[in-house]
Short mmCIF file of C-alpha atoms in Angstrom, two decimals:
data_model
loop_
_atom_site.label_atom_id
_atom_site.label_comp_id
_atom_site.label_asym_id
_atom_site.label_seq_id
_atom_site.Cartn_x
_atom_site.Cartn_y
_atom_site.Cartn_z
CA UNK A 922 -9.53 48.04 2.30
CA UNK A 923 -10.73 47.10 -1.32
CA UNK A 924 -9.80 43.72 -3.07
CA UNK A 925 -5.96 44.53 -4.17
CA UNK A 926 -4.45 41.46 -6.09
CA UNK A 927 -1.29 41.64 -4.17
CA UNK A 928 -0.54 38.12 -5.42
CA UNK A 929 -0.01 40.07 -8.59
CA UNK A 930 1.91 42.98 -7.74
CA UNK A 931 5.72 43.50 -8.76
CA UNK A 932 8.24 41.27 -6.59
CA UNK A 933 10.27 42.81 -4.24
CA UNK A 934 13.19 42.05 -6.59
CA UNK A 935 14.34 43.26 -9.73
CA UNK A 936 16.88 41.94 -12.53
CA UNK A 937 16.11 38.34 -11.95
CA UNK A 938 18.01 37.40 -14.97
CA UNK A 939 21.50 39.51 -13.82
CA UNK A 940 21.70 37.18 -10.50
CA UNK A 941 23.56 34.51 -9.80
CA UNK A 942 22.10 31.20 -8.75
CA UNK A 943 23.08 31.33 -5.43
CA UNK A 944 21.06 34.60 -5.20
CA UNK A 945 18.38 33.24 -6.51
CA UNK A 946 17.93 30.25 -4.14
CA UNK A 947 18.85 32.70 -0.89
CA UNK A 948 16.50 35.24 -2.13
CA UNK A 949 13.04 32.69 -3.09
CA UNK A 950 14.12 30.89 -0.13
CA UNK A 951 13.98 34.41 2.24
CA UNK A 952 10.42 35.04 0.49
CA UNK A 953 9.08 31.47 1.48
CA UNK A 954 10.17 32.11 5.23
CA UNK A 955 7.31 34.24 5.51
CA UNK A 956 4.73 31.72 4.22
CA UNK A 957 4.44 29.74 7.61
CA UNK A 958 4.00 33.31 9.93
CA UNK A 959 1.56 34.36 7.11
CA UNK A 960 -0.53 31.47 7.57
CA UNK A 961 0.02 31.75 11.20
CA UNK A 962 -2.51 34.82 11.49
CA UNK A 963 -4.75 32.61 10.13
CA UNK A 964 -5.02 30.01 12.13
CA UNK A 965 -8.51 30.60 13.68
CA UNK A 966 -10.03 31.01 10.29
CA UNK A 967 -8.64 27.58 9.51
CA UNK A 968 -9.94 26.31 12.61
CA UNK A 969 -13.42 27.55 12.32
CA UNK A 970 -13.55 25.65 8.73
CA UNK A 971 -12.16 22.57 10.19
CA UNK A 972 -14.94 22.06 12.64
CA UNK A 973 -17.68 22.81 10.62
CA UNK A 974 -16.54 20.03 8.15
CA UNK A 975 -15.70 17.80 10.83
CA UNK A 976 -19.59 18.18 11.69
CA UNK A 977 -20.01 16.78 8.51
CA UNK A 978 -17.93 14.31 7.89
CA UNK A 979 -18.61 12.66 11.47
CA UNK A 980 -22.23 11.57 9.60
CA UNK A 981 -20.43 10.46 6.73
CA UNK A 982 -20.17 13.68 4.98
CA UNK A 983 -17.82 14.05 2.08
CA UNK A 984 -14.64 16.43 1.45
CA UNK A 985 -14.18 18.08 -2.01
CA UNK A 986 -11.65 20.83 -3.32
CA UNK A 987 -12.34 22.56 -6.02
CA UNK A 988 -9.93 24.72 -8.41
CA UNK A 989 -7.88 25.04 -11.73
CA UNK A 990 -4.36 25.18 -12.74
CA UNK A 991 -1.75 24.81 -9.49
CA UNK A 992 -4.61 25.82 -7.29
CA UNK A 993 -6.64 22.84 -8.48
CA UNK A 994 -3.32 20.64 -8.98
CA UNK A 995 -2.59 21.16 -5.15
CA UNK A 996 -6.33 20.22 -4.28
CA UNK A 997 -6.47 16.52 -6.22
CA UNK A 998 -2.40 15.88 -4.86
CA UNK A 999 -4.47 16.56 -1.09
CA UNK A 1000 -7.35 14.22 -1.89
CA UNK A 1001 -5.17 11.73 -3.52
CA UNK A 1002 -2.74 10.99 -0.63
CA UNK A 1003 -5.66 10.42 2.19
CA UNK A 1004 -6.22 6.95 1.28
CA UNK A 1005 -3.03 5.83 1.60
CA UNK A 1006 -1.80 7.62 4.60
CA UNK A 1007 -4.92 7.27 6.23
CA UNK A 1008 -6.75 4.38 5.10
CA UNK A 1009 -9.65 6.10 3.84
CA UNK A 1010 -12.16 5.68 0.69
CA UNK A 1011 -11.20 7.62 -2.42
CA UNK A 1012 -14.35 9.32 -2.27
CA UNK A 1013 -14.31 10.37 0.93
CA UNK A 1014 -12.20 13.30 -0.17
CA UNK A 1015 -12.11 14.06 -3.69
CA UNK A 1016 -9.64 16.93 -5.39
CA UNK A 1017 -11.69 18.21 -8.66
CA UNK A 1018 -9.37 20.63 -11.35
CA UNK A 1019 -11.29 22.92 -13.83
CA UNK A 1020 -11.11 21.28 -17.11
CA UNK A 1021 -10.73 17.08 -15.77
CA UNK A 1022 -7.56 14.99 -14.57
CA UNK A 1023 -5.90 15.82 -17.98
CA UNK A 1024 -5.54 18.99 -16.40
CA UNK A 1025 -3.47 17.86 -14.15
CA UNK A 1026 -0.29 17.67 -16.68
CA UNK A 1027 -1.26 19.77 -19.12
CA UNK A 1028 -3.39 23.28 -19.03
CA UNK A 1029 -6.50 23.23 -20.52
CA UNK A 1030 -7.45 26.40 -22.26
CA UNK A 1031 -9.86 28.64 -20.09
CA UNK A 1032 -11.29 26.07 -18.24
CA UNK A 1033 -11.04 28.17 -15.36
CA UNK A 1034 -13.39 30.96 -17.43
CA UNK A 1035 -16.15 28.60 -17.24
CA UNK A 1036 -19.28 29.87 -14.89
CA UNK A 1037 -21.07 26.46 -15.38
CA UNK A 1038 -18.90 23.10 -15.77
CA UNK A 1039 -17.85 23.23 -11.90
CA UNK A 1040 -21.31 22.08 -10.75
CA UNK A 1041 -21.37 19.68 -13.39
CA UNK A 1042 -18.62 18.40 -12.27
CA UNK A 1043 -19.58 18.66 -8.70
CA UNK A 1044 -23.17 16.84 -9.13
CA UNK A 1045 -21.02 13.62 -11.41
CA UNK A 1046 -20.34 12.70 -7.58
CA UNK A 1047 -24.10 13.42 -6.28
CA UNK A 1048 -22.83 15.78 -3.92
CA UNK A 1049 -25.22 16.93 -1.52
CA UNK A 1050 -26.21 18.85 1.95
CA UNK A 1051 -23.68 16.63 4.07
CA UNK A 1052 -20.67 17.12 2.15
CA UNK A 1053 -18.45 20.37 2.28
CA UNK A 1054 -16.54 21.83 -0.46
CA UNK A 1055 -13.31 24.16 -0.68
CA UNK A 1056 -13.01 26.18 -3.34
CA UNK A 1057 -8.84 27.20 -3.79
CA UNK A 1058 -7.46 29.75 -6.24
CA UNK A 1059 -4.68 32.42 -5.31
CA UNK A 1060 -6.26 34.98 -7.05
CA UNK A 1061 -9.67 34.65 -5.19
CA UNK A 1062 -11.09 35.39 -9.11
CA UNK A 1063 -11.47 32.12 -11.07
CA UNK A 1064 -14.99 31.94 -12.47
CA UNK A 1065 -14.62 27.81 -12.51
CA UNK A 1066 -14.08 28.10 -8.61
CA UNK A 1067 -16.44 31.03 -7.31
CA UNK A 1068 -19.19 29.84 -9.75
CA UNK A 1069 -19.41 26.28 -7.90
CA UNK A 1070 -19.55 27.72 -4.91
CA UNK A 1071 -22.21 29.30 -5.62
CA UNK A 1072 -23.77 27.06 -6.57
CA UNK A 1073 -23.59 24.97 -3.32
CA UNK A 1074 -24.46 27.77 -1.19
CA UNK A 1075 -28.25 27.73 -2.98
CA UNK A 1076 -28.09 23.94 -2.14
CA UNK A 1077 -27.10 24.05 0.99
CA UNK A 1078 -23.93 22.51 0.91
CA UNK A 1079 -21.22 24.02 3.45
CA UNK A 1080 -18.52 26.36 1.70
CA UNK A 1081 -14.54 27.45 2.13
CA UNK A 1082 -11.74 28.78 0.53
CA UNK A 1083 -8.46 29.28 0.56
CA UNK A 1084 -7.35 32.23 -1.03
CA UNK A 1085 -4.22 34.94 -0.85
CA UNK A 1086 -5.73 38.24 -1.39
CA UNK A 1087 -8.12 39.69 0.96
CA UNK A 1088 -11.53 40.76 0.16
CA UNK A 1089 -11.56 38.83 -3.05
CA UNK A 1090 -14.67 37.67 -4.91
CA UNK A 1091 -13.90 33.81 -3.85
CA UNK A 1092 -13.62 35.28 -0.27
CA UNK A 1093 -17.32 36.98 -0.11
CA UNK A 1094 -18.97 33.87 -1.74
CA UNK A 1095 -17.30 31.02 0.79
CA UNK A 1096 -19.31 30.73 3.76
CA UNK A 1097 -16.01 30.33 5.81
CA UNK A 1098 -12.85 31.87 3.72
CA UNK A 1099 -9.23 31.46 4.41
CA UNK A 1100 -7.17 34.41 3.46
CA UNK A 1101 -3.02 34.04 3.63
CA UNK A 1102 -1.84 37.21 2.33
CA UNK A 1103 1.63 35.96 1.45
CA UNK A 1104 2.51 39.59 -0.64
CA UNK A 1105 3.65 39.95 -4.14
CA UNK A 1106 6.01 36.77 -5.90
CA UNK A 1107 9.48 36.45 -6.58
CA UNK A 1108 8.90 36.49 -10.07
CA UNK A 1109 6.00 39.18 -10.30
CA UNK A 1110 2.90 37.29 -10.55
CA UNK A 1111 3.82 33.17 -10.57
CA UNK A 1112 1.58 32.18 -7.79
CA UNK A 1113 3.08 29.05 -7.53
CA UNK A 1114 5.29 30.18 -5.44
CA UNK A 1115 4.57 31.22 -2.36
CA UNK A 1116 1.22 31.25 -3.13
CA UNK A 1117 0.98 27.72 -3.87
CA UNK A 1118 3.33 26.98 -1.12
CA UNK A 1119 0.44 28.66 1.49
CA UNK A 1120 -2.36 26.76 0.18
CA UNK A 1121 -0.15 23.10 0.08
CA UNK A 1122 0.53 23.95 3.97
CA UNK A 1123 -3.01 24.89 4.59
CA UNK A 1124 -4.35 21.88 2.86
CA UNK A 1125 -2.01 19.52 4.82
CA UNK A 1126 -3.00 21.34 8.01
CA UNK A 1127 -7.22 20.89 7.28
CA UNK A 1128 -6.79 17.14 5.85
CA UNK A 1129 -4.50 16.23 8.72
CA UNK A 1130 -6.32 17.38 11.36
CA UNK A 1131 -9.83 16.11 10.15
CA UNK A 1132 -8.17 12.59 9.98
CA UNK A 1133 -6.95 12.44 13.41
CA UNK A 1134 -10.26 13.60 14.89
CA UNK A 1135 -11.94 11.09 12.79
CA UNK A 1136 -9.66 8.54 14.54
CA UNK A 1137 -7.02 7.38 11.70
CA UNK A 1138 -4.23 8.39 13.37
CA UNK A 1139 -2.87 6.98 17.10
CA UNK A 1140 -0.85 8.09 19.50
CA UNK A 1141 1.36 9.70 16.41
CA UNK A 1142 1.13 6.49 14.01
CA UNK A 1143 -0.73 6.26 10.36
CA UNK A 1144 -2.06 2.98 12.10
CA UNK A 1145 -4.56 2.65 8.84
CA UNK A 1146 -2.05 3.37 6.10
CA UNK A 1147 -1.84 1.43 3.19
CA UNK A 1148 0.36 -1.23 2.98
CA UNK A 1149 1.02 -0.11 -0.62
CA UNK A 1150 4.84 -0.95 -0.49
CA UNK A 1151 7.73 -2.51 0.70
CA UNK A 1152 8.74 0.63 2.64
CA UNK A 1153 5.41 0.89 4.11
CA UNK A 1154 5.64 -2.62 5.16
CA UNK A 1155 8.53 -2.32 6.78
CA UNK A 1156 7.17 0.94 8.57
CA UNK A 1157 3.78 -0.76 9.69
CA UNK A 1158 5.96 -3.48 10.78
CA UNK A 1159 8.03 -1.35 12.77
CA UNK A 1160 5.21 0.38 14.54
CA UNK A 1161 3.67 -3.02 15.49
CA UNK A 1162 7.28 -4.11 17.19
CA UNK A 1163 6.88 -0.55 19.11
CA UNK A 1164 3.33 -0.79 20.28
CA UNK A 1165 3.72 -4.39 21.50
CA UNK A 1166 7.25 -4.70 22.73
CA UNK A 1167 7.51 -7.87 20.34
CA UNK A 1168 10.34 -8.61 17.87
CA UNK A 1169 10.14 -8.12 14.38
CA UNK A 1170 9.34 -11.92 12.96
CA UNK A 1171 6.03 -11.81 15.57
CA UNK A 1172 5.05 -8.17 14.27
CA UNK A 1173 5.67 -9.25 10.24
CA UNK A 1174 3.65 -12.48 10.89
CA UNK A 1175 0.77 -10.30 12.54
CA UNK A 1176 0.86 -7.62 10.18
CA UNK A 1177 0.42 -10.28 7.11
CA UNK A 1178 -2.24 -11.96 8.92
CA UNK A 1179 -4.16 -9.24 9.55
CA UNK A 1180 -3.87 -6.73 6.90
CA UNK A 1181 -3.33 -3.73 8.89
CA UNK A 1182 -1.55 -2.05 11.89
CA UNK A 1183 -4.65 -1.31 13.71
CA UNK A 1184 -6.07 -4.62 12.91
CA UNK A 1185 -2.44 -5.96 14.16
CA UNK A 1186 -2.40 -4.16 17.31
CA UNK A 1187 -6.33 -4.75 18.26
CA UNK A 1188 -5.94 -9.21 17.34
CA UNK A 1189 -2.75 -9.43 19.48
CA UNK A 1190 -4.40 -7.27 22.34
CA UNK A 1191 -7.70 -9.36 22.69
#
């Protein structure tokens, strides 16, 4: 089969603007149902990706994702919540959007056209051989994306993608490409639908699962979360009263002492 931008094909729907709102939710809501058996399929692709960057990051190897518009958006909200749920250094994964964080709010005319400003944007972080980079856009086209990845493959810097056509351009460049055909959008052509719903749930999945095998999760606890907040507090404080069997005033007096749940849980153990 030939690349086929089924992302972009007409929705299954017609006369969007003649339904009622209770259609509307019923209907998007039927069409996101088949997002998590689409990505199902793919689940040894994602696998395969997983590992290799785990390789990496095991010898202190860094994570980037690379894309513009949602695609990009989705990438930097990834990168941006590992520190806090995990614990981690900001740069240990990075989210990079075609056209810089002002992107982020408001689109930056063809940005994505550009064939040269993703490694520039790439080597501002002296990325190099041990690091791994995703490249994400729905389309599998965007010049900003494929064009960095390219770029990495001549230096020898590992390569994904996830992507939602098959056989795409993005697809054939990534060393190790994730393809979740999720089918044509509710609203012909808005890939941030479905679409963007895929690669969010694919993103958690890869992020997720390199942090527990890198050891910031335990037993089912964020035991190196930030303590950011009072809610998070009161969560890490929680967890501590679990673990040890002690009450609350011993867990909130050992969690202020030492910083951290894992730091908690290690001190009171010795």
């Amino acid at each position: 089969m030939g690349f086929i931008k089924t992302t972009e094909q007409s929705s299954n729907y017609n006369n969007l603007e003649k339904m009622e709102v209770d259609s509307l939710l019923k209907n998007i809501n039927n069409e996101d149902k088949t997002v998590p058996l689409a990505i199902e399929k793919v689940i040894p692709s994602i696998e395969v990706l997983v590992l290799e960057v785990l390789k990496r990051m095991r010898k202190g190897g860094r994570l980037f994702y690379i894309g513009a518009g949602t695609s990009g958006r989705l990438g930097v909200v990834d990168a941006s919540e590992c520190p806090p749920t995990f614990g981690v250094s900001h740069e240990m994964v990075v989210g990079i959007i075609a056209g810089g964080d002002i992107a982020i709010r408001t689109a930056v005319e063809f940005a994505e056209d550009s064939t040269t400003q993703c490694w520039k944007d790439l080597k501002e972080y002296n990325i190099n051989s041990n690091d791994s980079v995703i490249g994400i856009a729905a389309s599998g086209t965007t010049p900003y994306v494929i064009s960095g990845l390219e770029k990495c493959n001549k230096n020898n810097i590992l390569t994904g993608c996830i992507t939602c056509n098959a056989e795409s351009p993005l697809s054939k460049t990534a060393q190790f490409p994730i393809e979740i055909i999720v089918g044509p959008e509710f609203v012909t052509g808005s890939s941030r639908m479905k679409a963007g719903t895929a690669q969010k749930l694919v993103l958690n999945m890869i992020s997720t699962s390199l942090m527990i095998q890198l050891g910031k999760v335990k037993g089912n606890k964020m035991v190196d979360m930030q303590l950011s907040n009072n809610k998070l507090v009161d969560r890490g404080t929680k967890m501590i009263m679990e673990e040890l069997n002690i009450e609350k005033k011993e867990a909130a007096k050992l969690l202020e002492t030492y910083k951290s749940v894992r730091n908690a849980i290690n001190h009171f153990k010795k």
